[in-house]
CSV table of C-alpha atoms in Angstrom, one decimal:
chain,number,residue,atom,x,y,z
A,19,GLN,CA,-13.1,-0.9,-10.6
A,20,VAL,CA,-11.7,-2.8,-13.4
A,21,GLN,CA,-13.9,-4.5,-15.5
A,22,LEU,CA,-14.3,-6.3,-18.8
A,23,VAL,CA,-17.8,-6.7,-20.2
A,24,GLU,CA,-18.4,-8.9,-23.3
A,25,SER,CA,-21.2,-9.1,-25.5
A,26,GLY,CA,-22.5,-9.9,-29.1
A,27,GLY,CA,-22.8,-13.9,-28.4
A,28,GLY,CA,-25.7,-15.6,-29.7
A,29,VAL,CA,-27.0,-18.8,-31.8
A,30,VAL,CA,-25.6,-18.6,-35.2
A,31,GLN,CA,-26.0,-21.4,-38.1
A,32,PRO,CA,-23.0,-23.4,-39.1
A,33,ARG,CA,-20.8,-21.3,-41.7
A,34,GLY,CA,-22.2,-18.1,-40.1
A,35,SER,CA,-20.6,-15.3,-38.7
A,36,LEU,CA,-20.6,-13.3,-35.3
A,37,ARG,CA,-18.5,-10.6,-33.8
A,38,LEU,CA,-17.6,-10.3,-30.2
A,39,SER,CA,-17.1,-7.1,-28.4
A,40,CYS,CA,-15.3,-6.7,-24.9
A,41,VAL,CA,-15.8,-3.3,-23.1
A,42,ALA,CA,-13.1,-2.3,-20.8
A,43,SER,CA,-13.1,0.2,-18.0
A,44,GLY,CA,-11.3,0.9,-14.8
A,45,PHE,CA,-7.7,0.7,-16.4
A,46,SER,CA,-5.6,2.3,-19.4
A,47,PHE,CA,-6.7,0.0,-22.0
A,48,SER,CA,-4.3,1.2,-24.4
A,49,SER,CA,-1.5,0.0,-22.1
A,50,TYR,CA,-2.5,-3.7,-21.8
A,51,GLY,CA,-2.4,-6.7,-24.3
A,52,MET,CA,-5.7,-8.9,-24.4
A,53,HIS,CA,-6.8,-12.2,-24.8
A,54,TRP,CA,-9.8,-14.2,-25.8
A,55,VAL,CA,-10.5,-17.4,-24.1
A,56,ARG,CA,-13.3,-19.9,-25.0
A,57,GLN,CA,-14.8,-22.9,-22.9
A,58,ALA,CA,-17.0,-25.3,-24.5
A,59,PRO,CA,-20.0,-27.0,-22.4
A,60,GLY,CA,-18.5,-29.4,-19.7
A,61,LYS,CA,-15.1,-28.7,-21.2
A,62,GLY,CA,-11.5,-26.9,-20.2
A,63,LEU,CA,-10.3,-23.6,-21.0
A,64,GLU,CA,-9.0,-23.2,-24.7
A,65,TRP,CA,-7.0,-19.9,-25.7
A,66,VAL,CA,-8.3,-18.4,-28.8
A,67,ALA,CA,-6.1,-15.3,-29.7
A,68,CYS,CA,-4.2,-12.1,-28.2
A,69,ILE,CA,-3.1,-9.1,-29.2
A,70,ARG,CA,-0.5,-6.7,-28.0
A,71,TYR,CA,-1.2,-3.3,-26.2
A,72,ASP,CA,-0.8,-1.5,-29.4
A,73,GLY,CA,-2.0,-3.9,-31.9
A,74,SER,CA,1.2,-4.1,-33.4
A,75,ASN,CA,1.1,-8.4,-33.0
A,76,LYS,CA,-1.3,-10.7,-33.2
A,77,TYR,CA,-1.6,-14.4,-32.6
A,78,HIS,CA,-4.5,-17.1,-33.1
A,79,ALA,CA,-5.1,-20.5,-32.3
A,80,ASP,CA,-4.6,-23.2,-35.0
A,81,SER,CA,-8.0,-24.2,-34.3
A,82,VAL,CA,-9.2,-20.6,-35.7
A,83,ARG,CA,-6.5,-19.1,-37.7
A,84,GLY,CA,-8.1,-17.9,-41.0
A,85,ARG,CA,-11.5,-18.0,-39.5
A,86,PHE,CA,-11.3,-15.7,-36.5
A,87,THR,CA,-9.5,-12.2,-36.0
A,88,ILE,CA,-8.8,-10.2,-33.0
A,89,SER,CA,-8.6,-6.7,-33.0
A,90,ARG,CA,-8.9,-3.6,-30.6
A,91,ASP,CA,-10.3,-0.1,-30.9
A,92,THR,CA,-8.5,2.2,-28.4
A,93,SER,CA,-10.6,4.9,-28.8
A,94,LYS,CA,-13.6,3.0,-27.7
A,95,ASN,CA,-11.8,0.9,-24.9
A,96,THR,CA,-13.0,-2.4,-26.9
A,97,LEU,CA,-11.7,-5.6,-27.7
A,98,PHE,CA,-13.1,-7.6,-30.6
A,99,LEU,CA,-13.4,-11.0,-31.8
A,100,GLN,CA,-14.5,-11.3,-35.3
A,101,MET,CA,-15.7,-14.8,-36.1
A,102,THR,CA,-16.6,-16.4,-39.5
A,103,SER,CA,-16.8,-19.8,-41.0
A,104,LEU,CA,-18.3,-20.9,-37.6
A,105,ARG,CA,-18.7,-24.8,-36.9
A,106,PRO,CA,-20.5,-26.4,-34.1
A,107,GLU,CA,-17.3,-27.1,-32.3
A,108,ASP,CA,-16.9,-23.3,-31.9
A,109,THR,CA,-19.9,-23.5,-29.4
A,110,ALA,CA,-18.5,-22.2,-26.0
A,111,VAL,CA,-18.6,-19.5,-23.7
A,112,TYR,CA,-16.1,-17.0,-25.0
A,113,TYR,CA,-14.1,-14.8,-22.2
A,114,CYS,CA,-11.9,-11.8,-22.6
A,115,ALA,CA,-8.9,-11.4,-20.4
A,116,LYS,CA,-6.6,-8.4,-19.7
A,117,VAL,CA,-2.6,-9.3,-19.2
A,118,LYS,CA,-1.1,-8.4,-15.9
A,119,ASN,CA,2.1,-7.4,-18.0
A,120,THR,CA,2.5,-8.4,-21.3
A,121,ILE,CA,0.4,-10.8,-23.5
A,122,PHE,CA,2.9,-13.9,-22.7
A,123,ASP,CA,2.0,-14.0,-19.1
A,124,SER,CA,-0.6,-14.2,-16.9
A,125,PHE,CA,-4.6,-13.2,-17.2
A,126,GLU,CA,-5.2,-10.8,-14.4
A,127,ILE,CA,-8.9,-9.8,-15.3
A,128,TRP,CA,-11.8,-12.1,-16.8
A,129,GLY,CA,-15.2,-10.8,-18.2
A,130,GLN,CA,-18.0,-12.8,-17.4
A,131,GLY,CA,-18.3,-14.5,-20.9
A,132,THR,CA,-20.5,-14.3,-23.7
A,133,MET,CA,-22.3,-17.5,-25.1
A,134,VAL,CA,-21.7,-18.7,-28.5
A,135,THR,CA,-23.9,-21.2,-29.8
A,136,VAL,CA,-23.6,-22.7,-33.4
A,137,SER,CA,-26.0,-25.0,-34.4
A,138,SER,CA,-28.7,-25.4,-37.2
B,11,GLN,CA,-5.7,-31.9,-26.9
B,12,SER,CA,-4.1,-29.7,-24.3
B,13,VAL,CA,-0.1,-29.4,-24.1
B,14,LEU,CA,-0.3,-29.0,-20.5
B,15,THR,CA,-0.9,-32.3,-18.4
B,16,GLN,CA,-2.8,-32.3,-15.0
B,17,PRO,CA,-4.7,-35.0,-13.0
B,18,PRO,CA,-8.2,-34.9,-13.6
B,19,SER,CA,-8.9,-34.7,-10.0
B,20,VAL,CA,-7.7,-34.7,-6.4
B,21,SER,CA,-9.1,-34.7,-3.1
B,22,ALA,CA,-8.6,-34.6,0.7
B,23,ALA,CA,-10.5,-33.8,3.9
B,24,PRO,CA,-11.1,-30.5,5.2
B,25,GLY,CA,-7.6,-29.1,6.8
B,26,GLN,CA,-5.4,-31.5,4.7
B,27,LYS,CA,-3.1,-30.4,1.8
B,28,VAL,CA,-3.7,-31.1,-1.7
B,29,THR,CA,-1.1,-30.8,-4.8
B,30,ILE,CA,-1.8,-30.4,-8.4
B,31,SER,CA,0.7,-31.1,-11.0
B,32,CYS,CA,1.2,-29.3,-14.4
B,33,SER,CA,3.6,-31.0,-16.5
B,34,GLY,CA,4.6,-29.5,-20.3
B,35,SER,CA,8.1,-29.0,-22.0
B,36,SER,CA,10.7,-27.0,-22.7
B,37,SER,CA,8.9,-24.8,-25.3
B,38,ASN,CA,6.5,-23.9,-22.4
B,39,ILE,CA,6.7,-24.2,-18.9
B,40,GLY,CA,10.7,-24.9,-19.1
B,41,ASN,CA,11.2,-21.2,-20.6
B,42,ASN,CA,8.1,-19.1,-19.7
B,43,TYR,CA,6.4,-18.0,-16.4
B,44,VAL,CA,3.5,-20.6,-15.5
B,45,SER,CA,0.3,-19.1,-14.0
B,46,TRP,CA,-2.5,-20.6,-12.1
B,47,TYR,CA,-6.3,-19.9,-12.3
B,48,GLN,CA,-9.4,-21.1,-10.1
B,49,GLN,CA,-13.0,-21.5,-11.7
B,50,PHE,CA,-15.9,-22.2,-10.0
B,51,PRO,CA,-18.9,-23.7,-12.2
B,52,GLY,CA,-20.6,-21.1,-14.0
B,53,THR,CA,-18.2,-18.7,-13.2
B,54,ALA,CA,-15.0,-16.8,-15.0
B,55,PRO,CA,-11.7,-18.1,-14.2
B,56,GLU,CA,-9.8,-16.0,-11.6
B,57,LEU,CA,-6.2,-15.7,-11.3
B,58,LEU,CA,-4.5,-17.4,-8.6
B,59,ILE,CA,-0.8,-17.7,-9.3
B,60,TYR,CA,1.4,-15.7,-11.7
B,61,ASP,CA,5.2,-15.8,-12.3
B,62,ASN,CA,5.3,-19.0,-11.2
B,63,ILE,CA,4.9,-18.7,-7.5
B,64,LYS,CA,3.3,-15.0,-6.8
B,65,ARG,CA,-0.1,-14.4,-5.3
B,66,PRO,CA,-2.0,-11.5,-6.5
B,67,SER,CA,-3.6,-9.4,-3.6
B,68,GLY,CA,-6.5,-11.0,-1.7
B,69,ILE,CA,-5.3,-14.7,-2.6
B,70,PRO,CA,-4.8,-16.2,1.0
B,71,ASP,CA,-1.3,-17.7,1.5
B,72,ARG,CA,-2.9,-21.4,1.7
B,73,PHE,CA,-2.4,-21.5,-2.0
B,74,SER,CA,1.3,-21.6,-2.9
B,75,ALA,CA,2.9,-22.9,-6.0
B,76,SER,CA,6.4,-23.9,-7.3
B,77,LYS,CA,8.1,-24.5,-10.8
B,78,SER,CA,10.8,-27.0,-11.5
B,79,GLY,CA,12.1,-27.8,-15.3
B,80,THR,CA,9.0,-28.5,-17.1
B,81,SER,CA,6.9,-28.9,-14.4
B,82,ALA,CA,5.0,-26.7,-12.2
B,83,THR,CA,2.9,-27.7,-9.0
B,84,LEU,CA,0.1,-25.9,-7.0
B,85,GLY,CA,-0.4,-26.4,-3.4
B,86,ILE,CA,-3.6,-25.8,-1.2
B,87,THR,CA,-3.2,-26.2,2.3
B,88,GLY,CA,-5.8,-25.9,5.2
B,89,LEU,CA,-8.3,-27.4,2.7
B,90,GLN,CA,-11.5,-25.8,3.0
B,91,THR,CA,-15.1,-26.8,1.6
B,92,GLY,CA,-14.9,-23.3,-0.5
B,93,ASP,CA,-11.8,-24.5,-2.4
B,94,GLU,CA,-13.9,-27.1,-4.3
B,95,ALA,CA,-13.4,-25.7,-7.9
B,96,ASP,CA,-11.5,-26.5,-11.1
B,97,TYR,CA,-8.0,-25.4,-11.6
B,98,TYR,CA,-6.0,-24.7,-14.4
B,99,CYS,CA,-2.3,-24.2,-15.1
B,100,GLY,CA,-1.2,-21.8,-18.2
B,101,THR,CA,1.8,-20.5,-19.8
B,102,TRP,CA,3.0,-19.4,-23.2
B,103,ASP,CA,4.2,-21.7,-25.5
B,104,SER,CA,7.1,-20.2,-27.7
B,105,SER,CA,7.3,-23.2,-30.2
B,106,LEU,CA,3.6,-23.1,-31.0
B,107,SER,CA,3.4,-19.1,-30.2
B,108,ALA,CA,0.3,-19.6,-28.5
B,109,TYR,CA,-1.1,-19.5,-24.7
B,110,VAL,CA,-1.7,-23.1,-23.7
B,111,PHE,CA,-3.7,-24.4,-20.5
B,112,GLY,CA,-3.6,-27.3,-18.7
B,113,THR,CA,-6.3,-30.1,-18.8
B,114,GLY,CA,-7.8,-29.0,-15.6
B,115,THR,CA,-7.8,-30.6,-12.0
B,116,LYS,CA,-11.2,-30.7,-10.1
B,117,VAL,CA,-10.6,-30.4,-6.4
B,118,THR,CA,-13.0,-32.2,-3.9
B,119,VAL,CA,-12.9,-31.7,-0.4
B,120,LEU,CA,-14.1,-34.9,1.5
């Protein structure tokens, strides 16, 4: 079945770095755009970044631009989020999501999420 | 803060109907497809509505949606205790070049 599994979360100190991974299965990963969405404890959903199916276009939220980078490795069916210069306000559950058609429309499938805690 | 505005909470008795509004602008709802997501505590969100009004397979027809101008609405009829969850609208914002979510609405079944 279609599945997304995130990993790489953990506890990191402020100004530290972390790389999240999202392994896709059950669908043609190279044919779909992907997103990262986060949710701080007790808060709403916040979009983080997205990448087109072929990696040709990437978009990042203002809150993470210049610090986070989305990428993908089609040979490994894996989506990444490289996070640097982490701040306490980046503490959240990070979800990866597969789009239904294009990166501009809906998120059809979500992973279970991975928790990132930025604290000294 | 969120670009799309939703009421913090709505409630109704079992069997009744609730509606959740999502207000935006011409750069987002006005010119792009709206989606709705349902999220239970401690779990990942799930797609409820896409392309303004369409339901993915497996979503009951008790859930419906509409869009008019720069606003969208989600309706839940025949309310059940299992519908208690947080609901978010979402769409692409062409001016921001970013996906935007609504502030979220908690549905309570009285």
